[in-house]
mmCIF file of C-alpha atoms in Angstrom:
data_model
loop_
_atom_site.group_PDB
_atom_site.id
_atom_site.type_symbol
_atom_site.label_atom_id
_atom_site.label_comp_id
_atom_site.label_asym_id
_atom_site.label_seq_id
_atom_site.Cartn_x
_atom_site.Cartn_y
_atom_site.Cartn_z
ATOM 1 C CA UNK A 295 102.794 102.537 125.082
ATOM 2 C CA UNK A 296 106.304 103.120 123.624
ATOM 3 C CA UNK A 297 106.578 101.872 119.965
ATOM 4 C CA UNK A 298 108.840 99.080 119.196
ATOM 5 C CA UNK A 299 108.426 99.470 115.430
ATOM 6 C CA UNK A 300 107.211 102.061 113.010
ATOM 7 C CA UNK A 301 106.276 101.444 109.562
ATOM 8 C CA UNK A 302 106.059 104.309 107.225
ATOM 9 C CA UNK A 303 104.042 104.081 104.053
ATOM 10 C CA UNK A 304 105.578 106.337 101.263
ATOM 11 C CA UNK A 305 103.321 107.050 98.332
ATOM 12 C CA UNK A 306 104.444 107.282 94.742
ATOM 13 C CA UNK A 307 103.651 109.891 91.952
ATOM 14 C CA UNK A 308 101.389 112.668 93.284
ATOM 15 C CA UNK A 309 102.546 111.855 96.857
ATOM 16 C CA UNK A 310 99.343 112.367 98.707
ATOM 17 C CA UNK A 311 98.102 110.347 101.807
ATOM 18 C CA UNK A 312 94.312 111.184 101.075
ATOM 19 C CA UNK A 313 92.180 113.843 99.453
ATOM 20 C CA UNK A 314 88.894 115.062 101.084
ATOM 21 C CA UNK A 315 87.979 115.786 104.752
ATOM 22 C CA UNK A 316 85.323 113.185 105.418
ATOM 23 C CA UNK A 317 86.941 109.852 106.327
ATOM 24 C CA UNK A 318 84.008 107.804 104.651
ATOM 25 C CA UNK A 319 84.257 109.629 101.463
ATOM 26 C CA UNK A 320 88.033 110.617 100.874
ATOM 27 C CA UNK A 321 90.318 109.318 98.262
ATOM 28 C CA UNK A 322 93.204 107.448 99.973
ATOM 29 C CA UNK A 323 96.402 106.553 98.276
ATOM 30 C CA UNK A 324 96.809 103.437 100.390
ATOM 31 C CA UNK A 325 93.266 102.213 100.582
ATOM 32 C CA UNK A 326 92.686 100.066 103.728
ATOM 33 C CA UNK A 327 96.563 99.234 103.963
ATOM 34 C CA UNK A 328 97.186 101.005 107.391
ATOM 35 C CA UNK A 329 94.182 99.269 108.957
ATOM 36 C CA UNK A 330 95.005 95.939 107.468
ATOM 37 C CA UNK A 331 98.697 95.741 108.629
ATOM 38 C CA UNK A 332 97.780 97.090 112.118
ATOM 39 C CA UNK A 333 95.074 94.282 112.489
ATOM 40 C CA UNK A 334 97.501 91.562 111.242
ATOM 41 C CA UNK A 335 100.210 92.461 113.808
ATOM 42 C CA UNK A 336 97.421 92.525 116.661
ATOM 43 C CA UNK A 337 96.442 88.916 115.228
ATOM 44 C CA UNK A 338 100.065 87.716 115.400
ATOM 45 C CA UNK A 339 100.296 89.036 119.041
ATOM 46 C CA UNK A 340 103.004 91.617 118.104
ATOM 47 C CA UNK A 341 102.606 94.713 120.292
ATOM 48 C CA UNK A 342 104.145 98.187 119.707
ATOM 49 C CA UNK A 343 103.787 98.471 115.963
ATOM 50 C CA UNK A 344 102.610 101.613 114.448
ATOM 51 C CA UNK A 345 101.870 102.271 110.826
ATOM 52 C CA UNK A 346 102.351 105.816 109.610
ATOM 53 C CA UNK A 347 101.089 107.431 106.350
ATOM 54 C CA UNK A 348 103.519 109.961 104.823
ATOM 55 C CA UNK A 349 103.064 112.616 102.067
ATOM 56 C CA UNK A 350 105.822 113.782 99.774
ATOM 57 C CA UNK A 351 106.416 116.519 97.124
ATOM 58 C CA UNK A 352 103.836 115.358 94.480
ATOM 59 C CA UNK A 353 105.784 115.768 91.153
ATOM 60 C CA UNK A 354 109.058 117.180 92.320
ATOM 61 C CA UNK A 355 112.546 115.795 91.772
ATOM 62 C CA UNK A 356 113.647 112.585 93.573
ATOM 63 C CA UNK A 357 115.863 114.742 95.776
ATOM 64 C CA UNK A 358 113.067 117.153 96.808
ATOM 65 C CA UNK A 359 110.713 114.104 97.507
ATOM 66 C CA UNK A 360 113.560 112.472 99.821
ATOM 67 C CA UNK A 361 113.744 115.704 101.578
ATOM 68 C CA UNK A 362 109.983 115.916 102.169
ATOM 69 C CA UNK A 363 109.720 112.428 103.324
ATOM 70 C CA UNK A 364 112.390 113.019 105.939
ATOM 71 C CA UNK A 365 110.560 116.106 107.176
ATOM 72 C CA UNK A 366 107.355 114.002 107.423
ATOM 73 C CA UNK A 367 109.149 111.223 109.270
ATOM 74 C CA UNK A 368 110.546 113.760 111.851
ATOM 75 C CA UNK A 369 107.151 114.341 113.142
ATOM 76 C CA UNK A 370 106.968 110.864 114.862
ATOM 77 C CA UNK A 371 110.264 109.292 114.573
ATOM 78 C CA UNK A 372 111.854 111.349 117.295
ATOM 79 C CA UNK A 373 109.223 110.430 119.678
ATOM 80 C CA UNK A 374 110.871 107.289 120.862
ATOM 81 C CA UNK A 375 113.770 104.733 119.711
ATOM 82 C CA UNK A 376 111.532 102.459 117.792
ATOM 83 C CA UNK A 377 113.001 100.617 114.803
ATOM 84 C CA UNK A 378 111.959 102.170 111.608
ATOM 85 C CA UNK A 379 110.720 100.434 108.516
ATOM 86 C CA UNK A 380 109.918 101.972 104.974
ATOM 87 C CA UNK A 381 107.446 100.696 102.719
ATOM 88 C CA UNK A 382 107.214 102.762 99.255
ATOM 89 C CA UNK A 383 104.961 102.191 96.364
ATOM 90 C CA UNK A 384 106.239 103.061 92.942
ATOM 91 C CA UNK A 385 108.358 106.184 93.164
ATOM 92 C CA UNK A 386 107.811 106.061 96.850
ATOM 93 C CA UNK A 387 110.285 103.046 96.775
ATOM 94 C CA UNK A 388 112.897 105.263 95.359
ATOM 95 C CA UNK A 389 112.221 107.735 98.073
ATOM 96 C CA UNK A 390 112.689 105.070 100.677
ATOM 97 C CA UNK A 391 115.895 103.939 99.340
ATOM 98 C CA UNK A 392 117.058 107.649 99.396
ATOM 99 C CA UNK A 393 116.336 107.939 103.064
ATOM 100 C CA UNK A 394 117.939 104.793 104.022
ATOM 101 C CA UNK A 395 121.047 105.525 102.062
ATOM 102 C CA UNK A 396 121.669 108.677 104.156
ATOM 103 C CA UNK A 397 122.194 106.349 107.108
ATOM 104 C CA UNK A 398 125.922 106.929 107.075
ATOM 105 C CA UNK A 399 125.881 110.514 106.264
ATOM 106 C CA UNK A 400 126.628 113.126 108.835
ATOM 107 C CA UNK A 401 123.818 115.383 107.269
ATOM 108 C CA UNK A 402 121.128 112.797 108.040
ATOM 109 C CA UNK A 403 118.750 113.209 111.099
ATOM 110 C CA UNK A 404 119.656 110.646 113.901
ATOM 111 C CA UNK A 405 116.567 108.802 113.360
ATOM 112 C CA UNK A 406 117.821 107.493 109.856
ATOM 113 C CA UNK A 407 120.109 105.326 111.724
ATOM 114 C CA UNK A 408 117.306 103.398 113.139
ATOM 115 C CA UNK A 409 115.987 102.482 109.648
ATOM 116 C CA UNK A 410 115.934 98.528 109.647
ATOM 117 C CA UNK A 411 114.215 97.510 106.376
ATOM 118 C CA UNK A 412 112.977 99.114 103.014
ATOM 119 C CA UNK A 413 110.156 97.283 101.090
ATOM 120 C CA UNK A 414 109.474 98.494 97.571
ATOM 121 C CA UNK A 415 106.195 97.779 95.687
ATOM 122 C CA UNK A 416 106.086 98.360 91.851
ATOM 123 C CA UNK A 417 108.986 100.454 92.006
ATOM 124 C CA UNK A 418 110.901 101.536 88.778
ATOM 125 C CA UNK A 419 114.392 100.839 90.325
ATOM 126 C CA UNK A 420 115.998 100.975 86.624
ATOM 127 C CA UNK A 421 113.268 103.559 85.443
ATOM 128 C CA UNK A 422 110.446 103.176 83.152
ATOM 129 C CA UNK A 423 110.409 104.041 79.375
ATOM 130 C CA UNK A 424 107.054 105.579 79.972
ATOM 131 C CA UNK A 425 108.641 108.375 81.771
ATOM 132 C CA UNK A 426 110.940 108.784 78.705
ATOM 133 C CA UNK A 427 107.811 108.968 76.431
ATOM 134 C CA UNK A 428 106.226 111.741 78.584
ATOM 135 C CA UNK A 429 109.461 113.558 79.013
ATOM 136 C CA UNK A 430 109.977 113.912 75.331
ATOM 137 C CA UNK A 431 109.066 117.220 74.071
ATOM 138 C CA UNK A 432 107.915 118.184 77.577
ATOM 139 C CA UNK A 433 104.713 116.101 76.997
ATOM 140 C CA UNK A 434 104.207 115.106 80.622
ATOM 141 C CA UNK A 435 105.089 118.623 81.994
ATOM 142 C CA UNK A 436 102.684 120.232 79.694
ATOM 143 C CA UNK A 437 99.879 117.825 80.683
ATOM 144 C CA UNK A 438 100.362 118.485 84.494
ATOM 145 C CA UNK A 439 100.595 122.014 83.837
ATOM 146 C CA UNK A 440 97.090 121.976 82.206
ATOM 147 C CA UNK A 441 95.970 119.810 84.815
ATOM 148 C CA UNK A 442 96.865 122.541 87.453
ATOM 149 C CA UNK A 443 95.361 125.251 85.401
ATOM 150 C CA UNK A 444 92.132 123.624 84.847
ATOM 151 C CA UNK A 445 91.803 122.365 88.510
ATOM 152 C CA UNK A 446 92.760 125.989 89.739
ATOM 153 C CA UNK A 447 90.093 127.575 87.362
ATOM 154 C CA UNK A 448 87.528 125.042 88.422
ATOM 155 C CA UNK A 449 88.103 125.519 92.063
ATOM 156 C CA UNK A 450 88.396 129.178 92.380
ATOM 157 C CA UNK A 451 85.741 130.524 90.229
ATOM 158 C CA UNK A 452 82.826 130.371 92.554
ATOM 159 C CA UNK A 453 80.721 132.523 90.558
ATOM 160 C CA UNK A 454 80.329 130.069 87.783
ATOM 161 C CA UNK A 455 76.975 128.497 87.888
ATOM 162 C CA UNK A 456 77.524 126.196 85.026
ATOM 163 C CA UNK A 457 80.771 124.795 86.779
ATOM 164 C CA UNK A 458 78.797 124.180 90.087
ATOM 165 C CA UNK A 459 75.862 122.390 88.124
ATOM 166 C CA UNK A 460 78.278 120.192 86.208
ATOM 167 C CA UNK A 461 80.150 119.185 89.282
ATOM 168 C CA UNK A 462 76.905 118.450 91.194
ATOM 169 C CA UNK A 463 75.408 116.467 88.333
ATOM 170 C CA UNK A 464 78.623 114.247 88.094
ATOM 171 C CA UNK A 465 78.201 113.616 91.954
ATOM 172 C CA UNK A 466 74.532 112.739 91.600
ATOM 173 C CA UNK A 467 75.247 110.353 88.581
ATOM 174 C CA UNK A 468 78.022 108.751 90.514
ATOM 175 C CA UNK A 469 75.623 108.081 93.445
ATOM 176 C CA UNK A 470 72.752 107.004 91.019
ATOM 177 C CA UNK A 471 74.942 104.567 89.067
ATOM 178 C CA UNK A 472 75.763 102.795 92.418
ATOM 179 C CA UNK A 473 72.301 102.331 93.215
ATOM 180 C CA UNK A 474 71.788 100.838 89.769
ATOM 181 C CA UNK A 475 74.758 98.478 90.617
ATOM 182 C CA UNK A 476 77.055 99.956 87.822
ATOM 183 C CA UNK A 477 80.568 99.086 88.898
ATOM 184 C CA UNK A 478 82.434 101.895 90.380
ATOM 185 C CA UNK A 479 85.374 103.583 88.542
ATOM 186 C CA UNK A 480 87.910 106.289 88.631
ATOM 187 C CA UNK A 481 85.273 108.841 87.191
ATOM 188 C CA UNK A 482 82.947 108.070 90.008
ATOM 189 C CA UNK A 483 85.562 108.591 92.527
ATOM 190 C CA UNK A 484 86.631 112.055 91.005
ATOM 191 C CA UNK A 485 82.912 113.181 90.984
ATOM 192 C CA UNK A 486 82.301 111.960 94.336
ATOM 193 C CA UNK A 487 85.194 114.110 95.739
ATOM 194 C CA UNK A 488 84.925 117.300 93.805
ATOM 195 C CA UNK A 489 80.950 117.314 93.606
ATOM 196 C CA UNK A 490 80.576 118.827 97.049
ATOM 197 C CA UNK A 491 83.764 120.466 98.185
ATOM 198 C CA UNK A 492 84.077 122.307 101.526
ATOM 199 C CA UNK A 493 85.978 125.342 101.777
ATOM 200 C CA UNK A 494 88.868 123.779 103.503
ATOM 201 C CA UNK A 495 88.866 120.862 100.829
ATOM 202 C CA UNK A 496 89.115 123.616 98.131
ATOM 203 C CA UNK A 497 91.975 125.122 99.915
ATOM 204 C CA UNK A 498 93.835 121.821 100.352
ATOM 205 C CA UNK A 499 93.406 120.858 96.612
ATOM 206 C CA UNK A 500 94.598 124.385 95.616
ATOM 207 C CA UNK A 501 97.720 123.860 97.557
ATOM 208 C CA UNK A 502 98.200 120.386 96.245
ATOM 209 C CA UNK A 503 97.842 121.030 92.728
ATOM 210 C CA UNK A 504 99.661 124.368 93.061
ATOM 211 C CA UNK A 505 102.757 122.179 93.967
ATOM 212 C CA UNK A 506 102.135 120.198 90.674
ATOM 213 C CA UNK A 507 102.088 123.370 88.763
ATOM 214 C CA UNK A 508 105.400 124.634 90.078
ATOM 215 C CA UNK A 509 107.506 121.490 89.575
ATOM 216 C CA UNK A 510 107.200 118.411 87.295
ATOM 217 C CA UNK A 511 110.943 117.324 87.412
ATOM 218 C CA UNK A 512 109.778 113.900 88.593
ATOM 219 C CA UNK A 513 108.990 112.730 84.990
ATOM 220 C CA UNK A 514 112.451 113.324 83.982
ATOM 221 C CA UNK A 515 113.935 111.584 87.076
ATOM 222 C CA UNK A 516 112.172 108.420 86.297
ATOM 223 C CA UNK A 517 113.694 107.924 82.873
ATOM 224 C CA UNK A 518 116.025 105.041 82.784
ATOM 225 C CA UNK A 519 118.971 107.238 82.072
ATOM 226 C CA UNK A 520 118.477 109.430 85.091
ATOM 227 C CA UNK A 521 117.447 106.540 87.433
ATOM 228 C CA UNK A 522 120.888 104.805 86.491
ATOM 229 C CA UNK A 523 122.635 107.948 87.941
ATOM 230 C CA UNK A 524 120.505 107.667 90.962
ATOM 231 C CA UNK A 525 121.462 104.066 91.615
ATOM 232 C CA UNK A 526 125.004 105.153 91.395
ATOM 233 C CA UNK A 527 124.469 107.904 94.029
ATOM 234 C CA UNK A 528 122.291 105.841 96.133
ATOM 235 C CA UNK A 529 124.059 102.795 97.646
ATOM 236 C CA UNK A 530 122.249 100.152 99.793
ATOM 237 C CA UNK A 531 122.796 101.156 103.503
ATOM 238 C CA UNK A 532 124.681 98.517 105.606
ATOM 239 C CA UNK A 533 122.404 96.876 108.258
ATOM 240 C CA UNK A 534 119.301 97.516 106.124
ATOM 241 C CA UNK A 535 117.286 94.799 104.694
ATOM 242 C CA UNK A 536 115.727 95.269 101.222
ATOM 243 C CA UNK A 537 112.981 93.493 99.593
ATOM 244 C CA UNK A 538 110.575 94.017 96.646
ATOM 245 C CA UNK A 539 107.023 93.228 95.596
ATOM 246 C CA UNK A 540 106.730 92.710 91.825
ATOM 247 C CA UNK A 541 103.551 93.539 89.931
ATOM 248 C CA UNK A 542 102.694 92.669 86.368
ATOM 249 C CA UNK A 543 99.364 92.572 84.488
ATOM 250 C CA UNK A 544 98.730 90.442 81.401
ATOM 251 C CA UNK A 545 99.761 92.001 78.172
ATOM 252 C CA UNK A 546 96.785 93.618 76.618
ATOM 253 C CA UNK A 547 95.299 92.111 73.451
ATOM 254 C CA UNK A 548 95.590 94.013 70.147
ATOM 255 C CA UNK A 549 93.338 96.969 69.354
ATOM 256 C CA UNK A 550 90.940 95.185 67.107
ATOM 257 C CA UNK A 551 90.300 92.355 69.667
ATOM 258 C CA UNK A 552 89.958 94.821 72.430
ATOM 259 C CA UNK A 553 87.407 96.845 70.154
ATOM 260 C CA UNK A 554 85.080 93.785 69.006
ATOM 261 C CA UNK A 555 85.701 91.418 72.060
ATOM 262 C CA UNK A 556 85.911 93.663 75.056
ATOM 263 C CA UNK A 557 83.088 93.057 77.684
ATOM 264 C CA UNK A 558 83.673 96.316 79.349
ATOM 265 C CA UNK A 559 81.155 99.074 79.116
ATOM 266 C CA UNK A 560 82.078 102.853 78.879
ATOM 267 C CA UNK A 561 83.639 104.351 80.758
ATOM 268 C CA UNK A 562 85.498 101.170 81.732
ATOM 269 C CA UNK A 563 86.308 100.366 78.105
ATOM 270 C CA UNK A 564 87.843 103.997 77.859
ATOM 271 C CA UNK A 565 89.785 103.383 80.920
ATOM 272 C CA UNK A 566 91.020 100.002 79.723
ATOM 273 C CA UNK A 567 92.138 101.541 76.352
ATOM 274 C CA UNK A 568 94.122 104.160 78.327
ATOM 275 C CA UNK A 569 95.769 101.290 80.375
ATOM 276 C CA UNK A 570 96.560 99.446 77.052
ATOM 277 C CA UNK A 571 98.275 102.358 75.676
ATOM 278 C CA UNK A 572 100.422 103.068 78.854
ATOM 279 C CA UNK A 573 101.315 99.412 78.922
ATOM 280 C CA UNK A 574 102.640 99.697 75.305
ATOM 281 C CA UNK A 575 104.507 102.878 76.169
ATOM 282 C CA UNK A 576 106.039 101.219 79.280
ATOM 283 C CA UNK A 577 107.830 99.208 76.737
ATOM 284 C CA UNK A 578 109.378 96.239 78.910
ATOM 285 C CA UNK A 579 111.659 95.164 76.255
ATOM 286 C CA UNK A 580 113.049 98.787 75.423
ATOM 287 C CA UNK A 581 116.908 98.729 75.001
ATOM 288 C CA UNK A 582 117.083 101.745 77.082
ATOM 289 C CA UNK A 583 116.337 99.605 80.123
ATOM 290 C CA UNK A 584 119.869 98.523 81.254
ATOM 291 C CA UNK A 585 119.352 95.796 84.040
ATOM 292 C CA UNK A 586 121.957 93.981 85.965
ATOM 293 C CA UNK A 587 121.977 90.163 85.864
ATOM 294 C CA UNK A 588 119.456 88.817 88.302
ATOM 295 C CA UNK A 589 120.149 86.094 90.691
ATOM 296 C CA UNK A 590 118.446 82.660 89.837
ATOM 297 C CA UNK A 591 116.229 83.057 92.692
ATOM 298 C CA UNK A 592 114.833 86.447 91.256
ATOM 299 C CA UNK A 593 114.341 84.883 87.783
ATOM 300 C CA UNK A 594 112.717 82.005 89.070
ATOM 301 C CA UNK A 595 110.143 83.934 91.096
ATOM 302 C CA UNK A 596 109.245 86.087 88.039
ATOM 303 C CA UNK A 597 108.996 82.986 85.703
ATOM 304 C CA UNK A 598 106.876 81.206 88.273
ATOM 305 C CA UNK A 599 104.314 84.050 88.340
ATOM 306 C CA UNK A 600 104.332 85.419 84.649
ATOM 307 C CA UNK A 601 105.581 82.407 82.559
ATOM 308 C CA UNK A 602 108.546 82.053 80.256
ATOM 309 C CA UNK A 603 107.808 85.625 78.597
ATOM 310 C CA UNK A 604 108.001 87.287 81.875
ATOM 311 C CA UNK A 605 110.460 89.858 80.197
ATOM 312 C CA UNK A 606 107.558 91.389 78.303
ATOM 313 C CA UNK A 607 105.368 91.970 81.249
ATOM 314 C CA UNK A 608 104.488 95.373 82.833
ATOM 315 C CA UNK A 609 102.001 96.591 85.425
ATOM 316 C CA UNK A 610 100.998 99.281 82.783
ATOM 317 C CA UNK A 611 103.361 101.783 84.169
ATOM 318 C CA UNK A 612 106.668 99.974 85.261
ATOM 319 C CA UNK A 613 108.087 96.991 83.506
ATOM 320 C CA UNK A 614 108.119 94.214 85.832
ATOM 321 C CA UNK A 615 111.573 93.212 85.628
ATOM 322 C CA UNK A 616 112.619 97.016 86.586
ATOM 323 C CA UNK A 617 110.982 96.532 89.829
ATOM 324 C CA UNK A 618 113.223 93.904 91.280
ATOM 325 C CA UNK A 619 115.488 95.077 94.149
ATOM 326 C CA UNK A 620 117.102 92.981 96.891
ATOM 327 C CA UNK A 621 114.995 90.007 97.871
ATOM 328 C CA UNK A 622 111.920 89.342 95.962
ATOM 329 C CA UNK A 623 109.229 89.040 98.633
ATOM 330 C CA UNK A 624 106.226 88.265 96.412
ATOM 331 C CA UNK A 625 105.179 88.649 92.660
ATOM 332 C CA UNK A 626 101.632 89.484 92.090
ATOM 333 C CA UNK A 627 99.450 89.379 88.865
ATOM 334 C CA UNK A 628 98.431 92.996 89.382
ATOM 335 C CA UNK A 629 98.416 96.519 87.682
ATOM 336 C CA UNK A 630 100.296 99.358 89.026
ATOM 337 C CA UNK A 631 97.637 100.489 91.631
ATOM 338 C CA UNK A 632 96.181 97.210 92.600
ATOM 339 C CA UNK A 633 98.497 96.572 95.497
ATOM 340 C CA UNK A 634 97.682 100.020 97.164
ATOM 341 C CA UNK A 635 94.029 98.868 97.516
ATOM 342 C CA UNK A 636 92.669 100.122 94.238
ATOM 343 C CA UNK A 637 91.269 97.145 92.481
ATOM 344 C CA UNK A 638 87.909 95.757 91.142
ATOM 345 C CA UNK A 639 85.978 94.649 94.287
ATOM 346 C CA UNK A 640 83.414 97.337 95.170
ATOM 347 C CA UNK A 641 82.281 98.921 97.197
ATOM 348 C CA UNK A 642 85.227 98.690 99.653
ATOM 349 C CA UNK A 643 87.897 98.881 97.260
ATOM 350 C CA UNK A 644 87.538 100.906 94.028
ATOM 351 C CA UNK A 645 89.737 100.378 90.871
ATOM 352 C CA UNK A 646 91.458 103.250 89.194
ATOM 353 C CA UNK A 647 92.925 101.160 86.254
ATOM 354 C CA UNK A 648 91.006 98.425 84.185
ATOM 355 C CA UNK A 649 93.682 95.922 83.422
ATOM 356 C CA UNK A 650 92.211 92.350 83.450
ATOM 357 C CA UNK A 651 94.709 91.484 86.284
ATOM 358 C CA UNK A 652 91.722 89.947 88.418
ATOM 359 C CA UNK A 653 93.412 91.140 91.548
ATOM 360 C CA UNK A 654 91.046 90.709 94.472
ATOM 361 C CA UNK A 655 90.907 91.036 98.313
ATOM 362 C CA UNK A 656 92.771 87.627 98.813
ATOM 363 C CA UNK A 657 95.563 88.825 96.613
ATOM 364 C CA UNK A 658 95.727 92.153 98.178
ATOM 365 C CA UNK A 659 95.916 90.269 101.788
ATOM 366 C CA UNK A 660 98.684 88.173 100.489
ATOM 367 C CA UNK A 661 100.751 91.065 99.243
ATOM 368 C CA UNK A 662 100.693 92.818 102.644
ATOM 369 C CA UNK A 663 101.183 89.624 104.686
ATOM 370 C CA UNK A 664 104.555 89.447 103.054
ATOM 371 C CA UNK A 665 105.244 93.021 103.776
ATOM 372 C CA UNK A 666 104.366 92.428 107.462
ATOM 373 C CA UNK A 667 106.646 89.431 107.410
ATOM 374 C CA UNK A 668 109.634 91.404 106.143
ATOM 375 C CA UNK A 669 109.150 94.541 108.313
ATOM 376 C CA UNK A 670 108.235 94.072 111.934
ATOM 377 C CA UNK A 671 108.481 90.320 111.470
ATOM 378 C CA UNK A 672 107.172 87.609 113.751
ATOM 379 C CA UNK A 673 105.683 84.212 112.930
ATOM 380 C CA UNK A 674 103.325 84.341 110.067
ATOM 381 C CA UNK A 675 99.670 83.473 111.092
ATOM 382 C CA UNK A 676 98.266 80.390 109.487
ATOM 383 C CA UNK A 677 96.452 81.105 106.287
ATOM 384 C CA UNK A 678 92.718 81.185 106.475
ATOM 385 C CA UNK A 679 90.824 78.325 105.016
ATOM 386 C CA UNK A 680 88.995 78.650 101.639
ATOM 387 C CA UNK A 681 85.703 79.454 103.372
ATOM 388 C CA UNK A 682 87.229 81.527 106.182
ATOM 389 C CA UNK A 683 85.852 85.174 106.427
ATOM 390 C CA UNK A 684 88.547 87.871 106.167
ATOM 391 C CA UNK A 685 89.251 90.420 108.757
ATOM 392 C CA UNK A 686 86.780 93.303 109.131
ATOM 393 C CA UNK A 687 88.147 96.589 108.364
ATOM 394 C CA UNK A 688 85.254 98.411 109.745
#
């Protein structure tokens, strides 16, 4: 059946679709999003909608990432004359805007002219001071290079029995903690993936982290100063609809209160401490964030969700007010990764950040219903009642 609509999901920083071969054990960037969207279009009786997952250059410049997204799209966009829709999370939203902006360019592939909508989720349209923090003194580049070196060393020294024993022990502890009903966390997920790598998985991870080791220009490109130049060079394309999903988590309490009153247990308390530090460094009120005047509708949407002090909100990575572009489709109380399907509701969804957002499956469905409305469109199905069961993704 010919496709009427193709929806491309564009990942953010690190730019992967999934890590790991086994479908039931892999780490996915957009966790359950593709399945959810496709089922919702079926439920709406909208035929001919295909959701595609794209990869991009992990930490390369915005220019390099946009080129890699175009290459990825070429694999399916030329199959038919379907209308195209780009949905980008975080930096992926800037990638999506880059691709759509080429619409009038003679250098753009012909399929770019069929792009009809761009939806951005938690995207730093005006940059994030967190990138400025990591760019100063090459802090971020150094950390990424160390990550690459450690990963390369770990994956390639097969004759290290201690390394193998540690990885397998981490994998065992991850599985054992689930049997004891401890909440899953990012450490569990990493241990699960690296604990029993196949040869193909080892090669893929080497390739992935090798790209990170070669190029970390993305950190610079996400600073407010550089994004201002990006916006000047990337005008909205005529005939393309732009919408944004805004995310923000409650500002973390002070350090002493976190220390004495947190209910979280290690390692969750460690992750929450890291989140609180990132939130502070994202500096929502920083003077370097130069934002244009919002429309009354955009301001009202932020105020209704976050309160009168919405200007000081962030999702831990990107200030909420830096995420506004085009029509505000939805404002979610969520951290930066919640909307990609990584939130505290095990076992199907596993959180990577501990933020206190209380984002759950119902909120996840609300976010992606708005995306479905704006992309391939159609009449929105009636909201399920309070006791209705969600659609199964199995």
